[in-house]
Tab-separated table of C-alpha atoms in Angstrom:
chain	number	residue	atom	x	y	z
A	18	MET	CA	99.399	85.436	78.229
A	19	THR	CA	95.710	84.733	78.533
A	20	ALA	CA	93.531	85.263	75.455
A	21	THR	CA	90.385	86.043	77.440
A	22	VAL	CA	89.736	87.808	80.704
A	23	ARG	CA	86.567	86.997	82.609
A	24	LEU	CA	85.083	89.744	84.716
A	25	ALA	CA	82.062	89.481	86.999
A	26	ARG	CA	79.283	91.813	85.887
A	27	ALA	CA	79.285	93.614	89.249
A	28	LEU	CA	82.951	94.527	88.782
A	29	TYR	CA	82.338	95.596	85.199
A	30	GLU	CA	79.527	97.831	86.429
A	31	THR	CA	81.790	99.298	89.114
A	32	ILE	CA	84.278	100.285	86.418
A	33	LEU	CA	81.620	101.870	84.205
A	34	ARG	CA	79.957	103.729	87.088
A	35	ASP	CA	83.348	105.055	88.220
A	36	GLY	CA	83.973	106.291	84.693
A	37	GLU	CA	80.545	107.934	84.515
A	38	LYS	CA	81.010	109.650	87.862
A	39	ALA	CA	84.438	110.987	86.928
A	40	ALA	CA	83.495	112.272	83.430
A	41	PRO	CA	84.623	114.546	81.849
A	42	ARG	CA	87.702	113.392	83.742
A	43	GLU	CA	89.181	109.927	83.477
A	44	ALA	CA	88.628	107.414	86.257
A	45	CYS	CA	91.180	104.786	87.289
A	46	GLY	CA	91.527	101.874	89.650
A	47	PHE	CA	92.814	98.411	90.381
A	48	LEU	CA	91.451	94.926	89.838
A	49	PHE	CA	92.550	92.565	92.580
A	50	GLY	CA	92.208	88.863	93.182
A	51	ALA	CA	94.045	85.769	94.332
A	52	PRO	CA	96.723	84.777	91.821
A	53	ASP	CA	94.921	81.589	90.840
A	54	GLY	CA	91.324	82.706	91.363
A	55	PRO	CA	88.842	85.012	89.683
A	56	ILE	CA	89.235	88.780	89.713
A	57	ALA	CA	87.545	89.567	93.005
A	58	GLU	CA	87.573	93.332	93.426
A	59	ALA	CA	87.484	96.559	91.436
A	60	VAL	CA	88.920	99.328	93.594
A	61	PRO	CA	88.582	102.928	92.373
A	62	ILE	CA	91.616	105.140	92.958
A	63	ARG	CA	91.553	108.935	92.769
A	64	ASN	CA	92.954	110.403	89.568
A	65	ALA	CA	95.693	112.796	90.698
A	66	ALA	CA	96.736	113.901	87.205
A	67	GLU	CA	96.041	117.583	87.872
A	68	GLU	CA	98.171	117.849	91.010
A	69	MET	CA	100.968	115.822	89.478
A	70	ARG	CA	100.994	118.065	86.435
A	71	ALA	CA	100.981	121.197	88.608
A	72	GLU	CA	103.923	119.884	90.629
A	73	SER	CA	105.966	118.402	87.794
A	74	PRO	CA	104.837	119.613	84.385
A	75	GLY	CA	107.959	118.125	82.826
A	76	GLU	CA	107.035	114.594	83.837
A	77	PHE	CA	103.240	114.809	83.686
A	78	GLN	CA	101.827	116.718	80.757
A	79	ARG	CA	98.229	115.529	80.713
A	80	SER	CA	95.140	116.916	82.382
A	81	ALA	CA	92.714	114.598	84.152
A	82	GLU	CA	90.480	114.801	81.079
A	83	THR	CA	93.049	113.152	78.845
A	84	GLY	CA	95.098	111.171	81.332
A	85	TYR	CA	95.277	109.607	84.756
A	86	VAL	CA	97.844	109.234	87.478
A	87	MET	CA	96.833	107.160	90.464
A	88	ASP	CA	96.975	109.081	93.714
A	89	PRO	CA	100.168	107.661	95.285
A	90	LYS	CA	98.761	107.346	98.796
A	91	GLU	CA	95.581	105.639	97.652
A	92	GLN	CA	97.681	103.421	95.431
A	93	LEU	CA	99.829	102.318	98.348
A	94	ARG	CA	96.821	101.858	100.644
A	95	ALA	CA	94.996	99.726	98.086
A	96	LEU	CA	98.058	97.591	97.392
A	97	ARG	CA	98.638	97.019	101.105
A	98	ALA	CA	94.986	96.093	101.697
A	99	ALA	CA	95.070	93.688	98.759
A	100	ASP	CA	98.296	92.151	100.001
A	101	GLU	CA	96.714	91.469	103.394
A	102	LYS	CA	93.964	89.503	101.664
A	103	GLY	CA	96.451	87.514	99.639
A	104	PHE	CA	95.396	89.371	96.502
A	105	THR	CA	97.657	90.558	93.717
A	106	VAL	CA	97.182	93.172	91.025
A	107	ARG	CA	95.155	91.343	88.402
A	108	GLY	CA	94.418	94.440	86.418
A	109	VAL	CA	94.368	98.199	86.106
A	110	TYR	CA	91.398	100.034	84.670
A	111	HIS	CA	90.815	103.552	83.474
A	112	SER	CA	88.253	105.356	81.382
A	113	HIS	CA	88.412	107.211	78.099
A	114	VAL	CA	85.896	110.008	77.682
A	115	GLU	CA	84.343	110.504	74.247
A	116	VAL	CA	87.273	108.943	72.370
A	117	GLY	CA	86.557	105.227	72.560
A	118	ALA	CA	88.155	102.342	74.423
A	119	TYR	CA	91.605	101.704	73.033
A	120	PHE	CA	95.079	101.331	74.488
A	121	SER	CA	96.675	104.613	73.529
A	122	ALA	CA	100.339	105.299	72.925
A	123	GLU	CA	100.416	107.033	76.307
A	124	ASP	CA	98.812	103.979	77.922
A	125	ARG	CA	101.429	101.715	76.378
A	126	THR	CA	104.302	103.936	77.392
A	127	ARG	CA	103.132	104.390	80.975
A	128	ALA	CA	102.299	100.715	81.458
A	129	LEU	CA	105.989	100.047	81.064
A	130	PHE	CA	108.736	101.120	83.381
A	131	ASP	CA	112.205	100.980	81.990
A	132	GLY	CA	110.871	98.977	79.062
A	133	GLU	CA	109.331	96.289	81.238
A	134	PRO	CA	105.632	95.882	82.061
A	135	MET	CA	104.699	97.179	85.495
A	136	PHE	CA	102.419	94.185	86.029
A	137	PRO	CA	103.365	91.511	83.493
A	138	ASP	CA	100.355	89.286	84.148
A	139	ALA	CA	97.755	91.989	84.594
A	140	VAL	CA	94.944	92.947	82.280
A	141	TRP	CA	94.433	96.595	81.358
A	142	VAL	CA	90.759	97.492	81.023
A	143	VAL	CA	89.717	100.690	79.261
A	144	ALA	CA	86.127	101.859	79.737
A	145	ASP	CA	84.332	103.766	77.003
A	146	ILE	CA	82.403	106.750	78.401
A	147	ARG	CA	80.080	108.689	76.106
A	148	GLN	CA	78.058	111.655	77.337
A	149	LYS	CA	78.531	110.489	80.915
A	150	ARG	CA	77.378	106.970	80.161
A	151	GLY	CA	79.545	103.878	80.213
A	152	VAL	CA	78.865	102.091	76.945
A	153	GLY	CA	81.500	99.379	76.951
A	154	ALA	CA	85.074	98.392	77.699
A	155	LYS	CA	87.996	96.637	76.129
A	156	ALA	CA	90.828	94.632	77.643
A	157	PHE	CA	94.506	94.523	76.795
A	158	ALA	CA	97.393	92.379	77.982
A	159	TRP	CA	101.145	92.187	77.611
A	160	ASN	CA	102.271	89.692	75.024
A	161	PRO	CA	105.773	88.703	76.155
A	162	SER	CA	106.756	87.059	72.893
A	163	GLY	CA	105.812	90.066	70.783
A	164	ARG	CA	106.782	92.468	73.585
A	165	GLU	CA	103.692	94.569	73.069
A	166	PHE	CA	100.204	95.106	74.463
A	167	VAL	CA	97.449	93.408	72.494
A	168	GLU	CA	93.693	93.423	72.810
A	169	ILE	CA	92.214	90.331	74.414
A	170	ALA	CA	88.604	89.206	74.743
A	171	LEU	CA	86.692	90.620	77.716
A	172	GLU	CA	83.991	88.234	78.881
A	173	ILE	CA	81.439	89.599	81.328
A	174	ILE	CA	80.065	86.795	83.516
B	9	MET	CA	121.909	101.982	109.513
B	10	PRO	CA	120.653	99.144	107.331
B	11	ILE	CA	117.176	99.537	105.977
B	12	THR	CA	115.161	97.391	103.581
B	13	VAL	CA	114.519	98.692	100.075
B	14	ARG	CA	111.621	97.144	98.169
B	15	ILE	CA	112.220	96.933	94.439
B	16	PRO	CA	109.250	97.038	92.042
B	17	THR	CA	108.824	94.148	89.623
B	18	PRO	CA	110.046	95.943	86.459
B	19	LEU	CA	113.364	96.857	88.085
B	20	ARG	CA	114.170	93.449	89.496
B	21	LYS	CA	116.031	92.547	86.342
B	22	ILE	CA	118.665	95.002	87.609
B	23	THR	CA	118.818	93.476	91.078
B	24	GLY	CA	119.038	89.891	89.877
B	25	ASP	CA	115.355	89.286	90.681
B	26	LYS	CA	115.749	90.425	94.256
B	27	ALA	CA	112.522	91.976	95.559
B	28	GLU	CA	114.250	93.429	98.603
B	29	ILE	CA	117.736	94.687	99.135
B	30	SER	CA	119.461	96.139	102.141
B	31	ALA	CA	121.164	99.534	102.126
B	32	THR	CA	122.775	101.813	104.654
B	33	GLY	CA	122.398	105.571	105.011
B	34	HIS	CA	120.906	108.366	107.081
B	35	SER	CA	118.393	109.772	104.604
B	36	VAL	CA	116.288	108.585	101.696
B	37	MET	CA	118.764	110.132	99.265
B	38	GLU	CA	121.695	108.417	100.981
B	39	ILE	CA	119.863	105.121	100.687
B	40	VAL	CA	119.149	105.704	96.999
B	41	ASP	CA	122.811	106.617	96.461
B	42	ALA	CA	123.954	103.501	98.332
B	43	VAL	CA	121.652	101.349	96.229
B	44	GLY	CA	122.957	103.135	93.138
B	45	LYS	CA	126.522	102.249	94.042
B	46	THR	CA	125.662	98.577	94.112
B	47	TYR	CA	123.347	98.789	91.113
B	48	PRO	CA	124.354	101.809	88.987
B	49	GLU	CA	121.528	101.119	86.546
B	50	LEU	CA	119.014	101.584	89.348
B	51	ALA	CA	120.312	105.075	90.096
B	52	VAL	CA	119.550	106.167	86.548
B	53	ARG	CA	115.955	105.007	86.919
B	54	LEU	CA	115.444	106.643	90.281
B	55	LYS	CA	117.214	109.974	89.877
B	56	ASP	CA	116.765	112.668	87.275
B	57	GLU	CA	119.520	114.457	85.381
B	58	LYS	CA	119.684	117.130	88.106
B	59	GLY	CA	120.324	114.512	90.765
B	60	GLY	CA	116.870	114.748	92.325
B	61	LEU	CA	114.468	111.866	92.787
B	62	ARG	CA	112.254	111.274	89.786
B	63	ARG	CA	108.772	112.598	90.320
B	64	TYR	CA	107.450	109.713	88.345
B	65	VAL	CA	108.641	107.281	90.982
B	66	ASN	CA	106.907	107.144	94.339
B	67	PHE	CA	109.014	106.541	97.432
B	68	PHE	CA	107.281	105.390	100.571
B	69	LEU	CA	109.128	105.220	103.867
B	70	ASN	CA	107.287	102.527	105.768
B	71	ASP	CA	103.754	103.567	104.821
B	72	GLU	CA	104.308	107.265	104.264
B	73	ASP	CA	104.880	109.117	101.033
B	74	ILE	CA	108.210	110.909	101.450
B	75	ARG	CA	106.639	113.999	99.833
B	76	ASP	CA	104.659	114.305	103.088
B	77	LEU	CA	107.861	113.987	105.103
B	78	LYS	CA	111.073	115.742	104.070
B	79	GLY	CA	111.351	114.391	100.575
B	80	ALA	CA	114.784	113.098	99.617
B	81	GLU	CA	116.192	114.433	102.892
B	82	THR	CA	113.786	112.402	105.026
B	83	PRO	CA	115.843	110.710	107.749
B	84	VAL	CA	115.771	106.929	107.914
B	85	LYS	CA	116.479	104.662	110.837
B	86	ASP	CA	117.479	101.085	111.369
B	87	GLY	CA	114.694	98.703	110.408
B	88	ASP	CA	112.795	101.117	108.155
B	89	THR	CA	111.464	99.976	104.797
B	90	LEU	CA	111.707	102.168	101.712
B	91	SER	CA	109.290	101.059	98.995
B	92	ILE	CA	109.906	102.178	95.443
B	93	MET	CA	106.737	102.259	93.373
B	94	PRO	CA	106.459	103.716	89.888
B	95	ALA	CA	103.423	105.916	89.319
B	96	ILE	CA	100.527	104.125	87.643
B	97	ALA	CA	99.385	106.367	84.857
B	98	GLY	CA	98.197	106.545	81.301
B	99	GLY	CA	96.326	108.562	78.747
């Protein structure tokens, strides 16, 4: 597990602008890059929380203002496009609106599937949106030895 | 009809680290059931208590979401690829 994630300022800005545009709803997206290179792309994905909740309220309880679910088709399209470039999922980002950037219990639960991290080596970036302005972000990563998500340093370069 | 089933990273512990497995059937549900016979633990992750496919798991036949086709009853043919992809979500 890395202790610091380095993110180009342009990508950081993409994340904050996506969060500002989506507010009061949450924004979400992927961070892609070559496995051994820098994070190269921030790709916004539509938050489909409302439709998912309407279709399956038992499995998705949250509105788009307090949760996100990546649109499945956009998710697949983005993953395929990244794959063609030789990129892997280096991170997942989403925004929190008016509550601060932290990795919530829901974030922790959903970042696991069957008790295992969906993307073991990925960083999870949470953007802090206040009154439609992106004011910061924090990063979290899976710590395999402690089997939990922990905050790591986010360095904007 | 053998088709390829792509297993997402978190479930590969069940398949012995296999990213792809082969299964035979005529529909998505038959494929999931065939996979479940080989790996019973997978079936529990993919199907809900009523026997339907979990909404929380996305199933793509080739590059199409099966919800846009015929859902669990979507027919499959030799050479197809069924990708299993958990929803990416949070609070």
